[in-house]
CSV table of C-alpha atoms and ligand atoms in Angstrom, one decimal:
chain,number,residue,atom,x,y,z
Q,108,MET,CA,75.3,98.3,75.3
Q,109,SER,CA,78.9,98.5,74.1
Q,110,GLU,CA,81.8,99.5,76.3
Q,111,LYS,CA,85.4,100.5,75.4
Q,112,VAL,CA,88.0,99.3,78.0
Q,113,PHE,CA,91.8,99.0,78.3
Q,114,GLY,CA,93.0,95.7,79.3
Q,115,LEU,CA,95.8,93.2,79.3
Q,116,THR,CA,95.1,89.9,77.5
Q,117,ILE,CA,95.6,87.2,80.2
Q,118,ARG,CA,94.1,84.2,78.7
Q,119,LEU,CA,92.9,83.0,75.2
Q,120,TYR,CA,91.1,79.8,74.4
Q,121,ASP,CA,89.3,78.3,71.4
Q,122,PHE,CA,85.5,78.4,71.5
Q,123,SER,CA,84.7,76.9,68.1
Q,124,GLU,CA,86.2,76.2,64.7
Q,125,THR,CA,86.4,79.9,64.1
Q,126,SER,CA,86.0,81.8,67.4
Q,127,ARG,CA,88.0,82.4,70.5
Q,128,ILE,CA,87.4,83.7,73.9
Q,129,GLY,CA,89.6,86.4,75.3
Q,130,VAL,CA,90.1,87.0,79.0
Q,131,PHE,CA,91.3,90.6,79.9
Q,132,TRP,CA,92.5,92.2,83.1
Q,133,THR,CA,91.1,95.8,83.0
Q,134,ARG,CA,91.8,98.8,85.2
Q,135,GLU,CA,88.2,99.9,85.5
Q,136,HIS,CA,86.3,96.6,85.6
Q,137,GLY,CA,88.7,93.9,86.8
Q,138,LYS,CA,88.6,90.7,84.8
Q,139,MET,CA,86.3,90.5,81.8
Q,140,ARG,CA,85.8,88.1,79.0
Q,141,GLY,CA,84.5,88.3,75.6
Q,142,LEU,CA,83.7,86.0,72.6
Q,143,ALA,CA,85.7,87.0,69.5
Q,144,ARG,CA,83.8,85.7,66.6
Q,145,GLY,CA,85.8,84.8,63.6
Q,146,ALA,CA,89.1,85.4,65.5
Q,147,LYS,CA,90.7,82.2,64.1
Q,148,ARG,CA,90.0,83.1,60.5
Q,149,LEU,CA,93.1,84.2,58.6
Q,150,LYS,CA,91.6,87.5,57.7
Q,151,SER,CA,89.8,88.4,60.9
Q,152,SER,CA,89.3,92.0,62.2
Q,153,PHE,CA,91.4,91.1,65.2
Q,154,GLU,CA,94.5,90.4,63.1
Q,155,SER,CA,97.4,89.9,65.5
Q,156,SER,CA,96.0,92.0,68.3
Q,157,LEU,CA,94.6,89.1,70.2
Q,158,ASP,CA,97.7,87.8,71.6
Q,159,LEU,CA,98.6,86.8,75.2
Q,160,LEU,CA,100.1,89.7,77.2
Q,161,ASN,CA,99.2,92.4,74.7
Q,162,ALA,CA,97.6,95.5,76.3
Q,163,CYS,CA,94.6,96.4,74.1
Q,164,SER,CA,91.8,98.8,73.8
Q,165,ILE,CA,88.8,96.4,73.5
Q,166,VAL,CA,85.2,97.0,72.7
Q,167,LEU,CA,82.7,94.6,74.3
Q,168,ILE,CA,79.0,94.4,73.8
Q,169,ARG,CA,77.5,93.5,77.1
Q,170,LYS,CA,74.9,90.7,77.0
Q,171,ALA,CA,72.2,90.4,79.7
Q,172,SER,CA,72.9,86.6,79.6
Q,173,GLY,CA,75.7,84.6,78.2
Q,174,LEU,CA,79.0,85.7,77.0
Q,175,ASP,CA,79.8,89.4,76.1
Q,176,LEU,CA,80.8,89.9,72.5
Q,177,LEU,CA,84.3,91.2,71.7
Q,178,THR,CA,84.0,93.4,68.6
Q,179,GLU,CA,87.3,95.2,68.5
Q,180,ALA,CA,90.8,94.9,69.9
Q,181,GLN,CA,93.6,97.3,69.1
Q,182,VAL,CA,97.0,96.9,70.5
Q,183,ARG,CA,98.0,99.9,72.7
Q,184,GLU,CA,101.2,98.3,74.2
Q,185,ARG,CA,103.3,95.3,73.5
Q,186,PHE,CA,106.2,94.2,75.8
Q,187,PRO,CA,108.9,93.2,73.3
Q,188,ALA,CA,111.6,92.7,75.9
Q,189,LEU,CA,109.7,89.6,77.1
Q,190,ARG,CA,110.4,87.9,73.8
Q,191,LEU,CA,114.2,88.4,74.2
Q,192,ASP,CA,114.5,86.5,77.4
Q,193,LEU,CA,112.9,83.1,78.1
Q,194,SER,CA,112.8,83.5,81.9
Q,195,ALA,CA,111.1,86.9,81.5
Q,196,LEU,CA,108.5,85.4,79.0
Q,197,TYR,CA,107.7,82.6,81.4
Q,198,GLY,CA,107.4,85.3,84.1
Q,199,GLY,CA,104.9,87.1,82.1
Q,200,TYR,CA,102.9,84.0,81.5
Q,201,TYR,CA,103.0,83.2,85.3
Q,202,LEU,CA,101.7,86.8,86.0
Q,203,ALA,CA,98.9,86.2,83.5
Q,204,GLU,CA,98.1,82.9,85.1
Q,205,LEU,CA,97.9,84.3,88.6
Q,206,LEU,CA,95.6,87.2,87.4
Q,207,ALA,CA,93.3,84.8,85.5
Q,208,ASP,CA,93.0,82.3,88.3
Q,209,LEU,CA,93.0,84.4,91.4
Q,210,THR,CA,90.9,87.4,90.5
Q,211,GLN,CA,87.1,87.5,90.1
Q,212,ASP,CA,85.2,88.8,87.1
Q,213,HIS,CA,84.2,92.5,87.5
Q,214,ASP,CA,86.2,93.0,90.7
Q,215,PRO,CA,88.6,95.9,89.8
Q,216,HIS,CA,91.9,96.6,91.5
Q,217,PRO,CA,93.5,99.6,89.8
Q,218,PRO,CA,96.8,99.3,91.8
Q,219,LEU,CA,97.1,95.7,90.8
Q,220,PHE,CA,96.4,96.6,87.2
Q,221,ASP,CA,99.1,99.3,87.3
Q,222,GLU,CA,101.6,97.0,88.9
Q,223,ALA,CA,101.0,94.2,86.3
Q,224,LEU,CA,101.7,96.6,83.5
Q,225,GLN,CA,104.8,97.9,85.2
Q,226,ALA,CA,106.1,94.5,85.9
Q,227,LEU,CA,105.7,93.6,82.2
Q,228,ARG,CA,107.5,96.7,81.2
Q,229,ASP,CA,110.4,95.8,83.6
Q,230,LEU,CA,110.7,92.0,82.8
Q,231,GLY,CA,113.4,91.3,80.3
Q,232,GLN,CA,115.1,94.7,80.6
Q,233,PRO,CA,118.8,94.7,81.3
Q,234,GLY,CA,119.6,94.2,85.0
Q,235,VAL,CA,116.1,93.0,85.9
Q,236,ALA,CA,116.1,89.6,87.5
Q,237,THR,CA,112.7,88.0,86.8
Q,238,ALA,CA,111.9,86.3,90.1
Q,239,PRO,CA,112.6,89.3,92.4
Q,240,ARG,CA,110.6,91.6,90.1
Q,241,LEU,CA,107.8,89.1,90.1
Q,242,ALA,CA,107.9,88.9,93.9
Q,243,GLN,CA,106.8,92.6,94.1
Q,244,PHE,CA,103.9,91.9,91.7
Q,245,GLU,CA,102.9,88.9,93.8
Q,246,LEU,CA,103.0,90.9,97.0
Q,247,VAL,CA,100.8,93.6,95.5
Q,248,LEU,CA,98.4,90.9,94.2
Q,249,LEU,CA,98.2,89.2,97.7
Q,250,ARG,CA,97.6,92.6,99.4
Q,251,GLU,CA,95.0,93.7,96.9
Q,252,LEU,CA,93.1,90.4,97.2
Q,253,GLY,CA,93.1,90.6,101.0
Q,254,TYR,CA,95.9,88.0,101.5
Q,255,GLY,CA,98.9,90.2,102.2
Q,256,PRO,CA,101.1,88.1,104.4
Q,257,ALA,CA,101.6,89.2,108.0
Q,258,LEU,CA,105.3,90.1,108.3
Q,259,ASP,CA,105.4,92.3,111.4
Q,260,SER,CA,103.8,90.0,114.0
Q,261,CYS,CA,102.6,86.5,114.3
Q,262,ALA,CA,99.9,85.7,111.6
Q,263,ALA,CA,98.1,83.3,114.0
Q,264,CYS,CA,98.2,85.0,117.4
Q,265,GLY,CA,99.4,88.5,116.7
Q,266,SER,CA,102.3,88.5,119.2
Q,267,ASP,CA,105.5,90.3,118.4
Q,268,ILE,CA,108.2,88.2,116.9
Q,269,GLY,CA,111.4,90.4,116.8
Q,270,ASP,CA,114.3,88.3,115.8
Q,271,ASP,CA,113.1,85.2,117.5
Q,272,VAL,CA,113.2,81.9,115.6
Q,273,LEU,CA,111.2,82.7,112.5
Q,274,ALA,CA,109.0,80.6,110.3
Q,275,TYR,CA,106.6,81.3,107.4
Q,276,SER,CA,103.3,79.5,107.0
Q,277,ALA,CA,101.1,80.1,103.9
Q,278,ALA,CA,98.1,78.5,105.8
Q,279,ALA,CA,98.5,80.9,108.8
Q,280,GLY,CA,99.1,83.8,106.3
Q,281,GLY,CA,102.5,84.9,107.2
Q,282,ILE,CA,105.2,84.6,109.8
Q,283,VAL,CA,104.4,82.5,112.9
Q,284,CYS,CA,105.8,82.7,116.4
Q,285,ARG,CA,107.5,79.8,118.1
Q,286,PRO,CA,104.5,78.6,120.1
Q,287,CYS,CA,102.2,78.8,117.0
Q,288,GLN,CA,104.6,76.9,114.8
Q,289,ASN,CA,103.4,73.6,116.2
Q,290,THR,CA,99.9,74.3,114.8
Q,291,PHE,CA,101.1,75.0,111.3
Q,292,ARG,CA,103.1,71.9,110.2
Q,293,GLU,CA,103.7,73.1,106.7
Q,294,ARG,CA,105.6,76.1,108.0
Q,295,ARG,CA,109.1,76.6,106.7
Q,296,PRO,CA,112.0,78.0,108.6
Q,297,LEU,CA,112.7,81.6,107.7
Q,298,SER,CA,116.1,83.5,108.0
Q,299,VAL,CA,116.3,87.0,109.2
Q,300,GLU,CA,117.6,87.9,105.8
Q,301,GLY,CA,114.5,86.3,104.1
Q,302,TRP,CA,112.2,88.1,106.4
Q,303,ARG,CA,113.9,91.5,105.8
Q,304,ALA,CA,113.8,90.8,102.0
Q,305,MET,CA,110.0,90.2,102.1
Q,306,ARG,CA,109.4,93.4,104.1
Q,307,ASN,CA,111.6,95.4,101.7
Q,308,ILE,CA,109.8,94.1,98.6
Q,309,ARG,CA,106.5,94.8,100.2
Q,310,LEU,CA,107.4,98.5,100.6
Q,311,GLY,CA,107.3,98.8,96.8
Q,312,GLY,CA,109.6,101.1,95.0
Q,313,ASP,CA,112.9,99.4,94.3
Q,314,GLY,CA,112.8,97.0,97.3
Q,315,TRP,CA,113.1,94.0,94.8
Q,316,LYS,CA,116.3,95.3,93.3
Q,317,GLY,CA,118.4,94.6,96.4
Q,318,LEU,CA,117.6,91.0,96.3
Q,319,ASP,CA,121.1,89.7,95.1
Q,320,ASP,CA,121.9,86.8,97.5
Q,321,PRO,CA,120.9,83.5,95.9
Q,322,ALA,CA,119.9,81.8,99.2
Q,323,THR,CA,117.6,84.7,100.1
Q,324,ARG,CA,116.2,84.8,96.7
Q,325,ARG,CA,115.3,81.1,97.0
Q,326,GLU,CA,113.6,81.7,100.3
Q,327,VAL,CA,111.5,84.5,99.0
Q,328,ARG,CA,110.5,82.4,96.1
Q,329,GLN,CA,109.5,79.5,98.3
Q,330,MET,CA,107.3,81.7,100.5
Q,331,LEU,CA,105.6,83.1,97.5
Q,332,ASP,CA,105.3,79.6,95.9
Q,333,ASP,CA,103.7,78.3,99.2
Q,334,SER,CA,101.3,81.3,99.3
Q,335,MET,CA,100.2,81.1,95.7
Q,336,SER,CA,99.8,77.3,95.8
Q,337,TYR,CA,97.7,77.6,99.0
Q,338,LEU,CA,95.4,80.1,97.5
Q,339,LEU,CA,95.0,78.2,94.2
Q,340,GLY,CA,94.6,74.8,95.9
Q,341,ARG,CA,97.4,73.6,93.5
Q,342,ARG,CA,100.8,74.6,92.2
Q,343,PRO,CA,100.7,77.3,89.5
Q,344,LYS,CA,101.2,75.7,86.1
Q,345,LEU,CA,104.1,78.1,85.2
Q,346,LEU,CA,105.9,77.6,88.5
Q,347,PRO,CA,108.3,74.9,87.3
Q,348,TYR,CA,109.6,77.3,84.7
Q,349,LEU,CA,110.5,80.0,87.1
Q,350,GLY,CA,113.9,80.3,88.5
Q,351,SER,CA,114.7,82.1,91.7
E,228,ZN,ZN1,101.7,83.2,117.4
């Protein structure tokens, strides 16, 4: 049975002398992978379409067992602005790494698909700061996968926090109140500005655009670094290349 889907190429790796495996983030089916036979030959039918961060129409032949076969890939959208700005390009690779490593095969999240594409369209454009734009993508990813950080009340006990001394703990899953802070030793102190910034970005829309203050940007970045590293069980590989 063959199936035509639209997906973002989030990982590519060599399978043999001549073949590669492509991993795609699709709107309808979530993460899918397929073996592209002959993709490494000079005159392959995939030409230059199989490239990281291209959005492609792909045709997969579903196999009852083993890898699905990728028989066609046609580029529908490239993101040329990424290639003009190194921080945007690394940001794009970081986005692909998170999708590849944190989502499950055949577990679709259409809002996360749409957000990933929109983030790639935005990155590298004039006036778009990479880290704040990525922060919105990351908060959508966390929410869609069921790990959206608690930002309104204590993640551990649920009590109201108000403007009391704030802290953020990835292990607790958000902000933690003063009594709970002793339980979560990896917590970091959180300023009221950092807390407000996270809440604004979570709202979607243009919340990330107001993130101008360097100290607040660093705080937001650290919270997201903690959460992504906690979920992955390691630091994301692209993390050292991201600024704040
Ligand atoms: Zn608490």
